[in-house]
Short mmCIF file of C-alpha atoms in Angstrom, two decimals:
data_model
loop_
_atom_site.label_atom_id
_atom_site.label_comp_id
_atom_site.label_asym_id
_atom_site.label_seq_id
_atom_site.Cartn_x
_atom_site.Cartn_y
_atom_site.Cartn_z
CA MET A 1 -110.17 48.33 -34.76
CA THR A 2 -112.28 45.23 -34.40
CA GLN A 3 -110.73 41.95 -33.55
CA GLN A 4 -111.38 39.07 -35.90
CA PRO A 5 -112.37 35.76 -34.30
CA GLY A 6 -109.56 33.21 -34.23
CA PRO A 7 -109.76 29.93 -36.07
CA SER A 8 -112.23 27.43 -34.67
CA ARG A 9 -110.45 24.72 -32.68
CA GLN A 10 -111.86 21.25 -32.95
CA PRO A 11 -111.12 18.77 -30.17
CA LEU A 12 -108.53 16.15 -30.93
CA PRO A 13 -109.86 12.63 -31.43
CA PRO A 14 -109.40 10.27 -28.48
CA ASP A 15 -105.97 8.65 -28.26
CA PRO A 16 -106.52 5.12 -29.63
CA GLU A 17 -103.85 3.74 -27.30
CA LEU A 18 -105.58 5.15 -24.21
CA TYR A 19 -109.16 4.75 -25.44
CA PRO A 20 -109.36 1.93 -28.00
CA ASP A 21 -113.07 1.45 -27.20
CA VAL A 22 -113.85 5.14 -27.70
CA ALA A 23 -111.70 5.37 -30.84
CA THR A 24 -113.42 2.30 -32.34
CA ALA A 25 -116.88 3.75 -31.57
CA GLY A 26 -115.84 7.12 -33.01
CA SER A 27 -116.66 9.27 -29.97
CA LEU A 28 -117.19 9.15 -26.23
CA ARG A 29 -120.90 9.67 -26.84
CA ALA A 30 -121.12 6.59 -29.09
CA ALA A 31 -118.88 4.43 -26.87
CA LEU A 32 -120.91 5.19 -23.74
CA ALA A 33 -124.21 4.48 -25.49
CA GLN A 34 -122.84 1.23 -26.91
CA CYS A 35 -121.43 0.07 -23.56
CA ALA A 36 -124.74 0.82 -21.82
CA ALA A 37 -126.66 -1.14 -24.45
CA GLU A 38 -124.28 -4.11 -24.19
CA ASN A 39 -124.76 -4.14 -20.40
CA ASP A 40 -128.56 -3.67 -20.63
CA LEU A 41 -128.38 -0.29 -18.87
CA ASP A 42 -130.80 2.57 -19.51
CA ILE A 43 -128.85 5.82 -19.68
CA GLY A 44 -131.33 7.67 -21.87
CA GLU A 45 -130.05 9.80 -24.71
CA VAL A 46 -126.34 10.54 -24.49
CA ARG A 47 -125.94 14.19 -25.29
CA SER A 48 -122.99 16.21 -26.49
CA PRO A 49 -122.36 19.74 -27.70
CA SER A 50 -122.79 20.47 -31.39
CA ASP A 51 -119.22 21.80 -31.64
CA GLY A 52 -117.71 18.39 -32.34
CA SER A 53 -116.61 17.75 -28.77
CA SER A 54 -118.69 14.56 -28.65
CA LEU A 55 -115.34 12.95 -29.41
CA ILE A 56 -114.23 13.73 -25.86
CA HIS A 57 -117.37 14.89 -23.95
CA ALA A 58 -120.76 13.36 -23.17
CA GLY A 59 -123.68 14.22 -20.92
CA ILE A 60 -126.57 12.33 -19.36
CA THR A 61 -129.83 13.85 -18.15
CA SER A 62 -131.80 12.56 -15.19
CA ARG A 63 -135.44 11.66 -14.83
CA ASN A 64 -135.32 13.52 -11.50
CA PRO A 65 -136.20 17.15 -12.35
CA ARG A 66 -133.99 18.38 -9.48
CA LEU A 67 -130.89 16.85 -11.07
CA ASP A 68 -129.14 18.60 -13.93
CA ARG A 69 -126.42 17.21 -16.15
CA PHE A 70 -124.02 14.34 -15.53
CA SER A 71 -120.97 15.37 -17.55
CA VAL A 72 -118.10 13.18 -18.68
CA ASP A 73 -114.79 14.22 -20.23
CA LEU A 74 -111.78 12.20 -21.31
CA GLY A 75 -108.40 12.66 -19.69
CA SER A 76 -105.63 13.44 -22.18
CA ALA A 77 -102.48 12.10 -20.49
CA GLU A 78 -103.91 8.88 -19.06
CA ARG A 79 -107.04 6.79 -19.49
CA VAL A 80 -109.58 8.34 -17.19
CA PHE A 81 -113.22 9.33 -17.49
CA LEU A 82 -113.74 12.54 -15.48
CA ILE A 83 -117.25 12.99 -14.08
CA ALA A 84 -119.02 16.02 -12.63
CA ALA A 85 -122.73 15.97 -11.82
CA TRP A 86 -124.95 18.91 -10.99
CA GLY A 87 -128.35 19.58 -9.46
CA GLN A 88 -130.08 22.97 -9.50
CA GLY A 89 -126.80 24.72 -10.25
CA VAL A 90 -124.83 22.99 -7.48
CA ASN A 91 -121.96 20.60 -8.12
CA LEU A 92 -123.20 17.50 -6.29
CA THR A 93 -120.58 14.88 -7.06
CA ASN A 94 -117.26 14.38 -8.86
CA GLY A 95 -115.07 11.43 -9.58
CA SER A 96 -113.18 9.43 -12.13
CA THR A 97 -112.80 5.89 -13.37
CA SER A 98 -110.79 4.21 -16.10
CA ASP A 99 -113.54 1.62 -16.68
CA LEU A 100 -116.17 2.42 -19.31
CA ALA A 101 -118.60 -0.15 -17.83
CA GLU A 102 -118.35 1.52 -14.39
CA LEU A 103 -119.03 4.84 -16.06
CA ALA A 104 -122.11 3.38 -17.78
CA GLU A 105 -123.42 2.05 -14.43
CA ALA A 106 -123.00 5.49 -12.83
CA ALA A 107 -124.70 7.13 -15.82
CA ALA A 108 -127.63 4.69 -15.55
CA ALA A 109 -128.06 5.46 -11.84
CA TRP A 110 -128.00 9.21 -12.57
CA HIS A 111 -130.49 8.83 -15.41
CA ALA A 112 -132.80 6.84 -13.10
CA GLY A 113 -132.79 9.78 -10.66
CA VAL A 114 -131.47 7.95 -7.62
CA THR A 115 -130.48 9.68 -4.39
CA LEU A 116 -126.85 10.69 -3.88
CA ALA A 117 -126.41 7.80 -1.40
CA GLU A 118 -127.72 5.35 -4.01
CA LEU A 119 -125.50 6.92 -6.65
CA GLN A 120 -122.45 6.47 -4.43
CA ALA A 121 -123.43 2.85 -3.78
CA ALA A 122 -123.70 2.23 -7.54
CA ALA A 123 -120.50 4.16 -8.27
CA PRO A 124 -118.15 4.24 -5.26
CA PHE A 125 -115.59 6.22 -7.27
CA LEU A 126 -117.92 9.24 -7.11
CA GLU A 127 -117.52 11.53 -4.12
CA VAL A 128 -120.31 13.81 -2.94
CA SER A 129 -119.04 17.38 -2.88
CA PRO A 130 -119.25 19.52 0.28
CA LEU A 131 -122.01 21.59 -1.34
CA GLY A 132 -123.68 18.36 -2.42
CA ARG A 133 -123.78 17.16 1.20
CA VAL A 134 -125.54 20.36 2.23
CA SER A 135 -127.76 20.52 -0.86
CA LYS A 136 -128.95 16.94 -0.68
CA MET A 137 -131.15 17.92 2.26
CA ASP A 138 -132.57 20.91 0.37
CA LEU A 139 -133.03 18.91 -2.84
CA GLY A 140 -134.35 15.79 -1.12
CA LEU A 141 -131.47 13.72 -2.45
#
């Protein structure tokens, strides 16, 4: 007996009370791109999966080839942008902020390919992970 796949689950749209800016823009992807443009920040192309989760998830790539994705998700119970950033398969930094402009500044720093110390200076709410502290020497970050 083969099991049939369950129904596809689409992410819920952002709560307009918690995320009026995201709800107005239509998705986290669009809100982040718009905020960056309004603040004259270069974050490159804001990426999101093709499964519709751009409503609640966005990603930024870096110009530094040793840095992977800077991922952002929305909190569901309170207004918070949850960030995790990776380099060569290692989680380098995590953090959260409730301020979309702070998120855009962190995304711009990541996109520019700054060092982890420079990233933390630009976004003090991000904390370098224990593996990130070790890896920054190996990665030259």
